[in-house]
């Protein structure tokens, strides 16, 4: 969620600001947005998904990136920080921004009350403009639910997974356990 906006700037100026800032800055069509910090639950779920994907992809030519990895969507004139990104084969960087990836295969967002609407609408619409993107994953903070949106030609289909199920990521040929993602060793209920 954004907490501050600056005046409209060029992408080159954004890169200068972002690379010098201790705060994550997103870029949306000339507007630079400072991103607010997340919750403990958001951070826990992000690490859990990242760990599950890293373990499932062991031995495959893919890398799992944290929210520190910037993704550039040139077609949408946006740079953003998905909670988790997966790149397979090789990492392609934006020619104008060596710190931005342009070829994620899978993007994951942990939804919260404040981000869910954007994650489902404008962010998803912009992510779909990435030719490399095969699957978009939403992990709910409110319910034990993982949604996988999968590119099928020009259409996107949705599969939902809940407790006792494993979310299938076909583009990566892996599955991750919903129960394992939501397991909380500090909670009496797990």
mmCIF file of C-alpha atoms in Angstrom:
data_model
loop_
_atom_site.group_PDB
_atom_site.id
_atom_site.type_symbol
_atom_site.label_atom_id
_atom_site.label_comp_id
_atom_site.label_asym_id
_atom_site.label_seq_id
_atom_site.Cartn_x
_atom_site.Cartn_y
_atom_site.Cartn_z
ATOM 1 C CA UNK A 1 0.000 0.000 0.000
ATOM 2 C CA UNK A 2 1.381 3.393 -0.858
ATOM 3 C CA UNK A 3 2.016 5.963 1.790
ATOM 4 C CA UNK A 4 3.480 8.882 -0.161
ATOM 5 C CA UNK A 5 3.620 10.083 -3.758
ATOM 6 C CA UNK A 6 6.152 12.355 -5.398
ATOM 7 C CA UNK A 7 5.769 14.575 -8.453
ATOM 8 C CA UNK A 8 5.791 12.917 -11.901
ATOM 9 C CA UNK A 9 9.285 11.815 -12.960
ATOM 10 C CA UNK A 10 10.997 9.966 -15.808
ATOM 11 C CA UNK A 11 11.825 6.294 -15.423
ATOM 12 C CA UNK A 12 15.542 7.162 -15.325
ATOM 13 C CA UNK A 13 14.914 9.529 -12.399
ATOM 14 C CA UNK A 14 12.815 6.856 -10.670
ATOM 15 C CA UNK A 15 15.709 4.382 -10.941
ATOM 16 C CA UNK A 16 18.019 6.943 -9.316
ATOM 17 C CA UNK A 17 15.531 7.543 -6.488
ATOM 18 C CA UNK A 18 14.756 3.845 -5.981
ATOM 19 C CA UNK A 19 18.386 2.782 -5.941
ATOM 20 C CA UNK A 20 19.277 5.460 -3.364
ATOM 21 C CA UNK A 21 16.227 4.895 -1.140
ATOM 22 C CA UNK A 22 16.015 2.675 1.929
ATOM 23 C CA UNK A 23 12.253 2.543 1.320
ATOM 24 C CA UNK A 24 10.847 0.507 -1.551
ATOM 25 C CA UNK A 25 9.606 2.824 -4.249
ATOM 26 C CA UNK A 26 7.227 1.711 -6.981
ATOM 27 C CA UNK A 27 6.770 3.436 -10.320
ATOM 28 C CA UNK A 28 3.374 3.835 -11.980
ATOM 29 C CA UNK A 29 3.376 5.822 -15.239
ATOM 30 C CA UNK A 30 5.610 8.604 -13.953
ATOM 31 C CA UNK A 31 4.405 8.584 -10.364
ATOM 32 C CA UNK A 32 6.738 7.288 -7.656
ATOM 33 C CA UNK A 33 5.058 5.674 -4.670
ATOM 34 C CA UNK A 34 6.687 4.887 -1.336
ATOM 35 C CA UNK A 35 5.499 1.516 -0.121
ATOM 36 C CA UNK A 36 4.338 1.001 3.442
ATOM 37 C CA UNK A 37 5.624 -1.892 5.508
ATOM 38 C CA UNK A 38 3.636 -5.096 5.861
ATOM 39 C CA UNK A 39 2.276 -7.038 8.801
ATOM 40 C CA UNK A 40 3.945 -9.902 10.617
ATOM 41 C CA UNK A 41 1.407 -12.308 9.076
ATOM 42 C CA UNK A 42 2.199 -10.948 5.602
ATOM 43 C CA UNK A 43 5.926 -11.424 6.186
ATOM 44 C CA UNK A 44 5.397 -14.948 7.551
ATOM 45 C CA UNK A 45 3.253 -16.030 4.593
ATOM 46 C CA UNK A 46 5.690 -14.481 2.111
ATOM 47 C CA UNK A 47 8.593 -16.456 3.579
ATOM 48 C CA UNK A 48 6.499 -19.612 3.789
ATOM 49 C CA UNK A 49 5.506 -19.436 0.108
ATOM 50 C CA UNK A 50 9.052 -18.554 -0.938
ATOM 51 C CA UNK A 51 10.462 -21.469 1.053
ATOM 52 C CA UNK A 52 7.862 -23.917 -0.299
ATOM 53 C CA UNK A 53 8.604 -22.834 -3.868
ATOM 54 C CA UNK A 54 12.387 -22.976 -3.344
ATOM 55 C CA UNK A 55 12.123 -26.500 -1.934
ATOM 56 C CA UNK A 56 9.777 -27.666 -4.709
ATOM 57 C CA UNK A 57 12.026 -26.193 -7.424
ATOM 58 C CA UNK A 58 15.285 -27.675 -6.103
ATOM 59 C CA UNK A 59 17.189 -29.116 -9.075
ATOM 60 C CA UNK A 60 15.169 -27.161 -11.655
ATOM 61 C CA UNK A 61 16.582 -24.200 -13.599
ATOM 62 C CA UNK A 62 14.461 -21.660 -11.730
ATOM 63 C CA UNK A 63 15.165 -19.078 -9.053
ATOM 64 C CA UNK A 64 12.752 -17.786 -6.396
ATOM 65 C CA UNK A 65 13.102 -14.071 -5.654
ATOM 66 C CA UNK A 66 11.885 -12.179 -2.594
ATOM 67 C CA UNK A 67 10.016 -8.886 -2.538
ATOM 68 C CA UNK A 68 13.384 -7.129 -2.790
ATOM 69 C CA UNK A 69 13.433 -7.975 -6.515
ATOM 70 C CA UNK A 70 11.909 -5.261 -8.661
ATOM 71 C CA UNK A 71 9.816 -6.316 -11.679
ATOM 72 C CA UNK A 72 9.528 -3.935 -14.638
ATOM 73 C CA UNK A 73 6.415 -4.087 -16.776
ATOM 74 C CA UNK A 74 7.386 -1.943 -19.745
ATOM 75 C CA UNK A 75 4.025 -2.348 -21.501
ATOM 76 C CA UNK A 76 2.261 -0.919 -18.434
ATOM 77 C CA UNK A 77 4.950 1.678 -17.601
ATOM 78 C CA UNK A 78 5.287 0.217 -14.115
ATOM 79 C CA UNK A 79 7.936 -1.116 -11.763
ATOM 80 C CA UNK A 80 6.760 -3.007 -8.712
ATOM 81 C CA UNK A 81 7.840 -5.444 -6.008
ATOM 82 C CA UNK A 82 5.734 -8.628 -6.003
ATOM 83 C CA UNK A 83 5.918 -10.565 -2.754
ATOM 84 C CA UNK A 84 7.534 -13.538 -4.525
ATOM 85 C CA UNK A 85 8.727 -13.937 -8.125
ATOM 86 C CA UNK A 86 9.939 -17.022 -9.960
ATOM 87 C CA UNK A 87 12.203 -16.781 -12.995
ATOM 88 C CA UNK A 88 13.214 -19.842 -15.006
ATOM 89 C CA UNK A 89 15.970 -20.280 -17.537
ATOM 90 C CA UNK A 90 17.783 -16.986 -17.130
ATOM 91 C CA UNK A 91 17.086 -13.638 -15.525
ATOM 92 C CA UNK A 92 16.438 -10.938 -18.124
ATOM 93 C CA UNK A 93 17.003 -7.428 -16.827
ATOM 94 C CA UNK A 94 15.406 -4.253 -18.067
ATOM 95 C CA UNK A 95 17.813 -2.392 -20.414
ATOM 96 C CA UNK A 96 17.077 0.873 -18.553
ATOM 97 C CA UNK A 97 17.207 -0.649 -15.075
ATOM 98 C CA UNK A 98 19.744 -3.377 -14.299
ATOM 99 C CA UNK A 99 18.047 -4.042 -10.944
ATOM 100 C CA UNK A 100 14.700 -4.949 -12.554
ATOM 101 C CA UNK A 101 13.633 -8.356 -13.809
ATOM 102 C CA UNK A 102 11.438 -8.406 -16.925
ATOM 103 C CA UNK A 103 10.757 -12.137 -17.348
ATOM 104 C CA UNK A 104 9.050 -13.647 -14.294
ATOM 105 C CA UNK A 105 7.228 -16.905 -14.972
ATOM 106 C CA UNK A 106 5.210 -16.826 -11.745
ATOM 107 C CA UNK A 107 4.302 -13.893 -9.494
ATOM 108 C CA UNK A 108 2.849 -14.217 -5.993
ATOM 109 C CA UNK A 109 1.029 -11.582 -3.968
ATOM 110 C CA UNK A 110 -0.044 -12.052 -0.337
ATOM 111 C CA UNK A 111 -3.407 -10.304 -0.142
ATOM 112 C CA UNK A 112 -4.475 -8.163 2.779
ATOM 113 C CA UNK A 113 -7.488 -6.027 3.457
ATOM 114 C CA UNK A 114 -5.669 -2.977 2.094
ATOM 115 C CA UNK A 115 -4.100 -4.615 -1.010
ATOM 116 C CA UNK A 116 -6.567 -7.282 -2.137
ATOM 117 C CA UNK A 117 -8.607 -5.060 -4.435
ATOM 118 C CA UNK A 118 -5.517 -3.742 -6.228
ATOM 119 C CA UNK A 119 -3.888 -7.197 -6.353
ATOM 120 C CA UNK A 120 -6.999 -8.580 -8.087
ATOM 121 C CA UNK A 121 -7.629 -5.696 -10.473
ATOM 122 C CA UNK A 122 -5.094 -3.111 -11.641
ATOM 123 C CA UNK A 123 -1.973 -5.016 -10.547
ATOM 124 C CA UNK A 124 -3.219 -8.238 -12.122
ATOM 125 C CA UNK A 125 -4.146 -6.382 -15.332
ATOM 126 C CA UNK A 126 -0.629 -4.943 -15.517
ATOM 127 C CA UNK A 127 1.062 -8.253 -14.657
ATOM 128 C CA UNK A 128 -0.853 -9.921 -17.503
ATOM 129 C CA UNK A 129 1.046 -7.644 -19.901
ATOM 130 C CA UNK A 130 4.253 -9.570 -19.110
ATOM 131 C CA UNK A 131 4.641 -12.047 -21.999
ATOM 132 C CA UNK A 132 6.674 -14.381 -19.751
ATOM 133 C CA UNK A 133 4.037 -14.613 -17.002
ATOM 134 C CA UNK A 134 2.360 -18.030 -16.952
ATOM 135 C CA UNK A 135 0.771 -17.993 -13.488
ATOM 136 C CA UNK A 136 -0.309 -15.407 -10.936
ATOM 137 C CA UNK A 137 -0.809 -16.621 -7.360
ATOM 138 C CA UNK A 138 -2.848 -14.912 -4.638
ATOM 139 C CA UNK A 139 -2.355 -16.082 -1.059
ATOM 140 C CA UNK A 140 -5.019 -14.860 1.372
ATOM 141 C CA UNK A 141 -4.242 -13.523 4.836
ATOM 142 C CA UNK A 142 -7.895 -13.893 5.854
ATOM 143 C CA UNK A 143 -8.543 -17.524 4.916
ATOM 144 C CA UNK A 144 -6.430 -20.590 4.218
ATOM 145 C CA UNK A 145 -6.788 -20.169 0.463
ATOM 146 C CA UNK A 146 -4.385 -20.057 -2.466
ATOM 147 C CA UNK A 147 -5.679 -18.971 -5.861
ATOM 148 C CA UNK A 148 -3.730 -19.730 -9.018
ATOM 149 C CA UNK A 149 -4.560 -17.776 -12.154
ATOM 150 C CA UNK A 150 -3.121 -19.587 -15.163
ATOM 151 C CA UNK A 151 -2.576 -18.258 -18.681
ATOM 152 C CA UNK A 152 -4.337 -20.417 -21.277
ATOM 153 C CA UNK A 153 -3.566 -18.742 -24.574
ATOM 154 C CA UNK A 154 -5.268 -15.349 -24.353
ATOM 155 C CA UNK A 155 -7.492 -16.371 -21.433
ATOM 156 C CA UNK A 156 -6.755 -16.746 -17.738
ATOM 157 C CA UNK A 157 -8.301 -19.556 -15.721
ATOM 158 C CA UNK A 158 -8.587 -19.825 -11.946
ATOM 159 C CA UNK A 159 -7.979 -22.786 -9.653
ATOM 160 C CA UNK A 160 -8.587 -22.405 -5.905
ATOM 161 C CA UNK A 161 -6.989 -24.548 -3.232
ATOM 162 C CA UNK A 162 -7.868 -24.829 0.454
ATOM 163 C CA UNK A 163 -6.961 -26.823 3.570
ATOM 164 C CA UNK A 164 -5.798 -30.355 2.847
ATOM 165 C CA UNK A 165 -5.001 -29.541 -0.789
ATOM 166 C CA UNK A 166 -1.860 -28.724 -2.729
ATOM 167 C CA UNK A 167 -1.760 -25.727 -5.045
ATOM 168 C CA UNK A 168 -0.594 -26.883 -8.477
ATOM 169 C CA UNK A 169 1.693 -24.575 -10.445
ATOM 170 C CA UNK A 170 1.613 -26.191 -13.869
ATOM 171 C CA UNK A 171 4.143 -23.840 -15.470
ATOM 172 C CA UNK A 172 6.733 -24.950 -12.909
ATOM 173 C CA UNK A 173 5.509 -28.560 -12.669
ATOM 174 C CA UNK A 174 5.343 -28.338 -8.858
ATOM 175 C CA UNK A 175 2.754 -28.321 -6.088
ATOM 176 C CA UNK A 176 2.842 -26.613 -2.704
ATOM 177 C CA UNK A 177 0.803 -27.726 0.292
ATOM 178 C CA UNK A 178 -1.750 -25.183 1.486
ATOM 179 C CA UNK A 179 -1.445 -26.550 5.032
ATOM 180 C CA UNK A 180 2.363 -26.184 4.950
ATOM 181 C CA UNK A 181 2.123 -22.581 3.700
ATOM 182 C CA UNK A 182 -0.262 -21.643 6.507
ATOM 183 C CA UNK A 183 1.397 -23.707 9.245
ATOM 184 C CA UNK A 184 2.372 -21.430 12.128
ATOM 185 C CA UNK A 185 4.724 -23.110 14.620
ATOM 186 C CA UNK A 186 4.045 -20.356 17.168
ATOM 187 C CA UNK A 187 0.287 -20.874 17.178
ATOM 188 C CA UNK A 188 -1.323 -23.597 19.343
ATOM 189 C CA UNK A 189 -3.494 -24.543 16.340
ATOM 190 C CA UNK A 190 -0.496 -24.619 13.961
#
